[in-house]
């Protein structure tokens, strides 16, 4: 059976834990090596990853490319503007063609249904590089970053401030898998979709939804935010107006535990969702988080190929 990674639950708790363990080991084994040198065992020697981008990307694009090089394989990019996908070739045909030409497909797109369709027709693993619904690859990197900074996941208190978006949905999914708790502070009307909240609660996580940024931040081990306007979203002015109270600033960080971490998947809009002093401050681990995309993506790829 082909292993697709459309969301964290496709792998499950044990496999995501194994991904993090493998990422820690591989990262440690190549300290100060040139970034493009393959790991000693080259586990994906000769493998090719097709990367489809229907939205912009820096980290996802670069981390998957470098991840494939470090695993001994290679990657290439298709964007909608310059491929036949952008001229109306179907997802089903694209999936079947790329399955004959590449060993796995990573896609960043808008509608989650599109990635599900791609996976239905592909005979090689399909990986979610972000949809409007979720961003599971990011969260593997985030979990890795928290663990590296000595935050054991079970029972952790995480505060999410701002928009109830795709990245939050994957944080909630992880909460259900690893039994940590999330307090989500959004303006009214910007809450996460019910299904992600209920799924996390079913998994044993405590999920609290509030409109108070202070209440969410109180006693938190980790504070996370993201852009107030995700790619493809309308109503930028209104979003920026209603999200003002959710900007992560020093006063909000002071509500959290003294050793709390600040995470942001990036790209950041410093001055909107986070102040410069928090973003550049000692509790911010955002560039560890960004680097960890490489290490996390390697273990996602290895899981897809049943090589963890
Ligand atoms: N965090 C993240 O996915 O970044 P990119 O949009 O640059 O890929
Ligand atoms: N929520 C953001 C994440 C970018 C990595 C977006 O979808 O644009």
Coordinates of C-alpha atoms and ligand atoms in Angstrom, one line a residue:
X1 CA 0.0 0.0 0.0
X2 CA 1.3 3.5 -1.0
X3 CA 2.0 5.7 2.0
X4 CA 0.6 9.2 1.4
X5 CA 1.2 12.0 4.0
X6 CA -1.8 14.2 3.6
X7 CA -2.2 14.8 7.3
X8 CA -0.4 13.7 10.5
X9 CA -3.0 11.1 11.1
X10 CA -2.0 9.2 8.0
X11 CA 1.1 8.3 9.8
X12 CA -0.2 8.3 13.4
X13 CA 1.4 8.9 16.8
X14 CA 4.1 6.2 16.7
X15 CA 5.2 7.0 13.2
X16 CA 5.4 10.8 13.8
X17 CA 7.4 10.1 17.0
X18 CA 9.7 7.9 14.9
X19 CA 10.0 10.7 12.4
X20 CA 11.1 13.1 15.1
X21 CA 13.6 10.6 16.6
X22 CA 15.1 9.9 13.1
X23 CA 15.3 13.7 12.4
X24 CA 17.2 14.2 15.7
X25 CA 19.7 11.4 14.9
X26 CA 20.3 12.5 11.3
X27 CA 20.7 16.1 12.2
X28 CA 23.3 15.2 14.9
X29 CA 25.2 13.0 12.5
X30 CA 25.8 15.8 10.0
X31 CA 26.7 18.8 12.2
X32 CA 28.7 21.3 10.2
X33 CA 28.7 19.2 7.0
X34 CA 28.0 21.1 3.8
X35 CA 24.2 21.2 3.3
X36 CA 24.2 19.3 0.0
X37 CA 26.4 16.4 1.1
X38 CA 24.3 13.2 1.3
X39 CA 24.0 11.3 4.6
X40 CA 26.3 8.4 4.8
X41 CA 23.6 5.8 4.2
X42 CA 22.0 7.6 1.2
X43 CA 18.6 5.9 2.0
X44 CA 16.8 7.5 -1.1
X45 CA 19.7 6.9 -3.5
X46 CA 18.4 7.6 -7.0
X47 CA 14.9 8.6 -6.0
X48 CA 13.3 11.7 -7.5
X49 CA 10.7 13.9 -5.9
X50 CA 8.3 16.0 -8.1
X51 CA 7.3 19.2 -6.3
X52 CA 4.1 21.0 -7.5
X53 CA 3.6 24.6 -6.4
X54 CA 0.3 26.3 -6.9
X55 CA 1.2 28.9 -4.3
X56 CA 4.4 30.6 -3.3
X57 CA 7.0 29.0 -1.0
X58 CA 10.5 29.5 0.3
X59 CA 11.0 27.0 3.2
X60 CA 8.9 24.1 1.8
X61 CA 10.5 24.4 -1.6
X62 CA 14.1 24.6 -0.4
X63 CA 13.8 22.2 2.5
X64 CA 12.3 19.4 0.3
X65 CA 15.0 20.0 -2.3
X66 CA 17.8 19.9 0.3
X67 CA 16.1 17.0 2.1
X68 CA 16.2 14.9 -1.1
X69 CA 19.9 15.7 -1.7
X70 CA 20.8 14.7 1.8
X71 CA 18.9 11.4 1.4
X72 CA 20.8 10.7 -1.8
X73 CA 18.0 11.6 -4.2
X74 CA 16.9 14.7 -6.2
X75 CA 13.9 16.9 -6.7
X76 CA 12.4 19.0 -9.4
X77 CA 9.7 21.7 -9.4
X78 CA 6.5 22.2 -11.5
X79 CA 4.6 25.4 -11.0
X80 CA 1.1 25.9 -12.3
X81 CA 2.1 28.9 -14.4
X82 CA 4.6 26.9 -16.5
X83 CA 3.1 23.4 -16.5
X84 CA 0.0 21.9 -18.2
X85 CA -1.7 21.7 -14.8
X86 CA -2.1 25.5 -15.1
X87 CA -3.7 25.1 -18.5
X88 CA -6.3 22.7 -17.3
X89 CA -4.7 19.2 -17.5
X90 CA -6.6 17.2 -14.9
X91 CA -5.2 16.3 -11.5
X92 CA -5.9 12.7 -12.2
X93 CA -3.8 12.7 -15.4
X94 CA -1.1 14.7 -13.7
X95 CA -1.0 12.1 -10.9
X96 CA -0.7 9.2 -13.3
X97 CA 2.0 10.8 -15.4
X98 CA 4.1 12.0 -12.5
X99 CA 3.8 8.5 -10.9
X100 CA 5.5 7.1 -14.0
X101 CA 8.3 9.7 -14.0
X102 CA 9.0 10.4 -10.3
X103 CA 9.1 8.3 -7.1
X104 CA 7.0 10.7 -4.9
X105 CA 5.0 13.9 -5.3
X106 CA 4.9 16.8 -2.9
X107 CA 2.2 19.4 -3.6
X108 CA 1.3 22.8 -2.3
X109 CA -2.2 23.8 -3.4
X110 CA -5.4 25.5 -2.3
X111 CA -8.3 23.1 -2.1
X112 CA -7.6 20.0 0.1
X113 CA -9.9 18.0 -2.1
X114 CA -7.3 18.4 -4.9
X115 CA -4.6 16.7 -2.9
X116 CA -6.9 13.9 -2.0
X117 CA -7.7 13.4 -5.7
X118 CA -4.0 13.4 -6.5
X119 CA -3.4 10.8 -3.9
X120 CA -6.3 8.7 -5.3
X121 CA -4.8 8.6 -8.7
X122 CA -1.1 8.5 -7.8
X123 CA 0.7 5.2 -7.5
X124 CA 3.6 6.9 -5.6
X125 CA 3.5 8.7 -2.2
X126 CA 1.8 12.1 -2.2
X127 CA 2.9 14.6 0.5
X128 CA 0.9 17.7 1.6
X129 CA 3.2 20.7 1.3
X130 CA 0.3 23.0 2.5
X131 CA -3.3 23.3 1.6
X132 CA -6.0 25.7 2.7
X133 CA -6.9 23.1 5.3
X134 CA -3.6 22.0 6.8
X135 CA 0.2 22.1 6.9
X136 CA 1.4 18.8 8.5
X137 CA 5.0 19.0 7.3
X138 CA 5.4 22.3 9.2
X139 CA 4.1 20.7 12.4
X140 CA 6.6 17.8 12.3
X141 CA 9.3 20.5 12.3
X142 CA 7.5 22.4 15.1
X143 CA 7.3 19.3 17.3
X144 CA 11.0 18.6 16.6
X145 CA 11.8 22.2 17.6
X146 CA 9.9 22.0 20.8
X147 CA 11.5 18.7 21.8
X148 CA 15.0 20.1 21.0
X149 CA 14.2 22.9 23.3
X150 CA 13.4 20.5 26.1
X151 CA 9.6 20.7 25.9
X152 CA 8.2 17.2 26.4
X153 CA 4.9 17.0 24.4
X154 CA 2.4 15.3 26.7
X155 CA 0.7 17.8 28.9
X156 CA 2.4 20.8 27.2
X157 CA 0.4 24.0 27.3
X158 CA 0.4 25.7 23.9
X159 CA -1.2 29.1 23.1
X160 CA -2.1 29.9 19.5
X161 CA -2.9 33.6 18.9
X162 CA -4.5 35.2 15.8
X163 CA -6.1 33.4 12.9
X164 CA -7.7 29.9 13.1
X165 CA -5.9 28.8 10.0
X166 CA -4.3 25.8 8.2
X167 CA -1.2 25.7 10.4
X168 CA -3.4 25.8 13.6
X169 CA -5.4 22.9 12.2
X170 CA -2.3 20.7 12.0
X171 CA -1.2 21.9 15.5
X172 CA -4.6 20.7 16.8
X173 CA -4.2 17.4 15.0
X174 CA -0.8 16.9 16.7
X175 CA -2.4 17.8 20.0
X176 CA -4.7 14.8 19.7
X177 CA -1.9 12.5 18.7
X178 CA 0.5 13.6 21.5
X179 CA -2.0 14.7 24.2
X180 CA -0.8 18.3 24.6
X181 CA -3.3 21.1 25.3
X182 CA -4.0 24.1 23.0
X183 CA -5.6 27.4 24.0
X184 CA -6.7 29.2 20.9
X185 CA -7.3 32.9 21.0
X186 CA -8.9 34.3 17.8
X187 CA -11.3 37.2 17.1
X188 CA -15.0 36.0 16.9
X189 CA -15.6 34.4 13.5
X190 CA -11.9 33.4 13.0
X191 CA -12.0 30.1 15.0
X192 CA -10.6 26.9 13.6
X193 CA -13.1 24.5 11.9
X194 CA -15.0 22.3 14.4
X195 CA -13.7 19.1 12.9
X196 CA -10.1 19.8 13.9
X197 CA -11.1 20.8 17.5
X198 CA -13.3 17.7 17.9
X199 CA -10.7 15.4 16.5
X200 CA -8.1 16.8 19.0
X201 CA -10.4 16.4 21.9
X202 CA -11.3 12.8 20.9
X203 CA -7.5 12.1 21.0
X204 CA -7.4 13.3 24.6
X205 CA -6.2 16.9 24.2
X206 CA -7.8 19.8 26.0
X207 CA -8.6 22.5 23.5
X208 CA -9.9 25.8 24.7
X209 CA -11.3 28.4 22.4
X210 CA -11.3 32.0 23.6
X211 CA -11.4 35.6 22.3
X212 CA -8.9 36.7 25.0
X213 CA -5.2 36.7 24.0
X214 CA -4.2 37.1 27.7
X215 CA -6.3 34.1 28.8
X216 CA -4.7 31.9 26.1
X217 CA -1.1 33.1 26.9
X218 CA -1.5 32.7 30.7
X219 CA 1.0 30.0 31.9
X220 CA 1.8 28.8 28.4
X221 CA 4.9 26.7 27.6
X222 CA 4.9 27.7 23.9
X223 CA 3.2 30.7 22.1
X224 CA 2.6 30.2 18.4
X225 CA 1.3 32.6 15.8
X226 CA 1.1 32.9 12.0
X227 CA 0.3 35.5 9.4
X228 CA -3.1 37.2 9.8
X229 CA -3.7 36.8 6.1
X230 CA -2.9 33.4 4.6
X231 CA -2.2 32.9 0.9
X232 CA -5.4 33.2 -1.1
X233 CA -7.5 34.9 1.7
X234 CA -9.6 38.0 1.1
X235 CA -10.4 40.8 3.4
X236 CA -6.8 41.9 4.4
X237 CA -7.9 45.2 5.9
X238 CA -10.6 43.7 8.0
X239 CA -8.4 40.9 9.2
X240 CA -5.7 43.3 10.2
X241 CA -8.2 45.4 12.1
X242 CA -9.8 42.6 14.1
X243 CA -6.5 40.8 14.9
X244 CA -4.8 43.8 16.5
X245 CA -5.4 42.5 20.1
X246 CA -3.7 39.2 19.2
X247 CA -0.3 40.6 18.2
X248 CA 2.3 38.7 20.2
X249 CA 4.2 41.4 22.2
X250 CA 6.3 41.4 25.3
X251 CA 3.3 41.9 27.6
X252 CA 1.7 38.7 26.2
X253 CA 5.0 36.8 26.4
X254 CA 5.2 37.9 30.1
X255 CA 1.9 36.1 30.7
X256 CA 3.4 32.8 29.7
X257 CA 6.0 30.7 31.6
X258 CA 9.3 32.5 32.0
X259 CA 11.0 29.8 29.8
X260 CA 8.2 29.8 27.2
X261 CA 9.2 29.5 23.5
X262 CA 7.9 31.6 20.6
X263 CA 7.3 29.8 17.3
X264 CA 6.2 31.1 13.9
X265 CA 6.2 29.0 10.7
X266 CA 7.3 32.1 8.7
X267 CA 7.1 34.1 6.6
X268 CA 6.5 36.6 9.4
X269 CA 4.9 40.1 9.2
X270 CA 6.8 41.7 12.0
X271 CA 4.7 44.6 13.4
X272 CA 1.5 42.7 12.6
X273 CA 1.2 39.3 14.3
X274 CA 4.4 39.7 16.3
X275 CA 6.5 42.6 17.5
X276 CA 10.1 42.9 16.5
X277 CA 11.2 42.6 20.2
X278 CA 9.5 39.2 20.5
X279 CA 10.5 38.0 17.0
X280 CA 14.2 38.9 17.6
X281 CA 14.1 38.2 21.3
X282 CA 15.7 35.3 23.4
X283 CA 12.5 33.2 23.5
X284 CA 12.1 33.1 19.7
X285 CA 13.2 29.9 18.1
X286 CA 11.8 30.7 14.6
X287 CA 15.1 30.1 12.7
X288 CA 15.7 26.7 14.5
X289 CA 12.1 25.9 13.4
X290 CA 12.9 27.0 9.8
X291 CA 16.0 24.9 9.7
X292 CA 14.2 21.9 11.1
X293 CA 12.0 21.9 8.0
X294 CA 14.9 20.1 6.3
X295 CA 15.3 17.5 9.1
X296 CA 11.6 17.0 9.4
X297 CA 11.0 16.6 5.7
X298 CA 13.7 14.0 5.5
X299 CA 11.9 11.8 8.0
X300 CA 8.5 12.4 6.3
X301 CA 10.0 11.2 3.0
X302 CA 11.6 8.2 4.7
X303 CA 8.3 7.3 6.3
X304 CA 6.6 7.5 2.9
X305 CA 9.1 5.1 1.5
X306 CA 8.9 2.8 4.6
X307 CA 12.5 3.4 5.4
X308 CA 12.2 4.8 8.9
Ligands
LIG1 N1 6.5 27.8 6.6 C1 6.4 27.6 5.3 O1 5.8 26.7 4.8 O2 7.1 28.5 4.5 P1 7.0 28.7 3.0 O3 5.7 29.2 2.6 O4 8.2 29.6 2.6 O5 7.2 27.3 2.3
LIG2 N1 -1.0 30.2 7.0 C1 0.0 30.6 6.0 C2 1.2 29.6 6.1 C3 2.3 29.9 5.2 C4 3.4 29.0 5.4 C5 -0.6 30.5 4.6 O1 -1.3 29.5 4.3 O2 -0.3 31.4 3.8

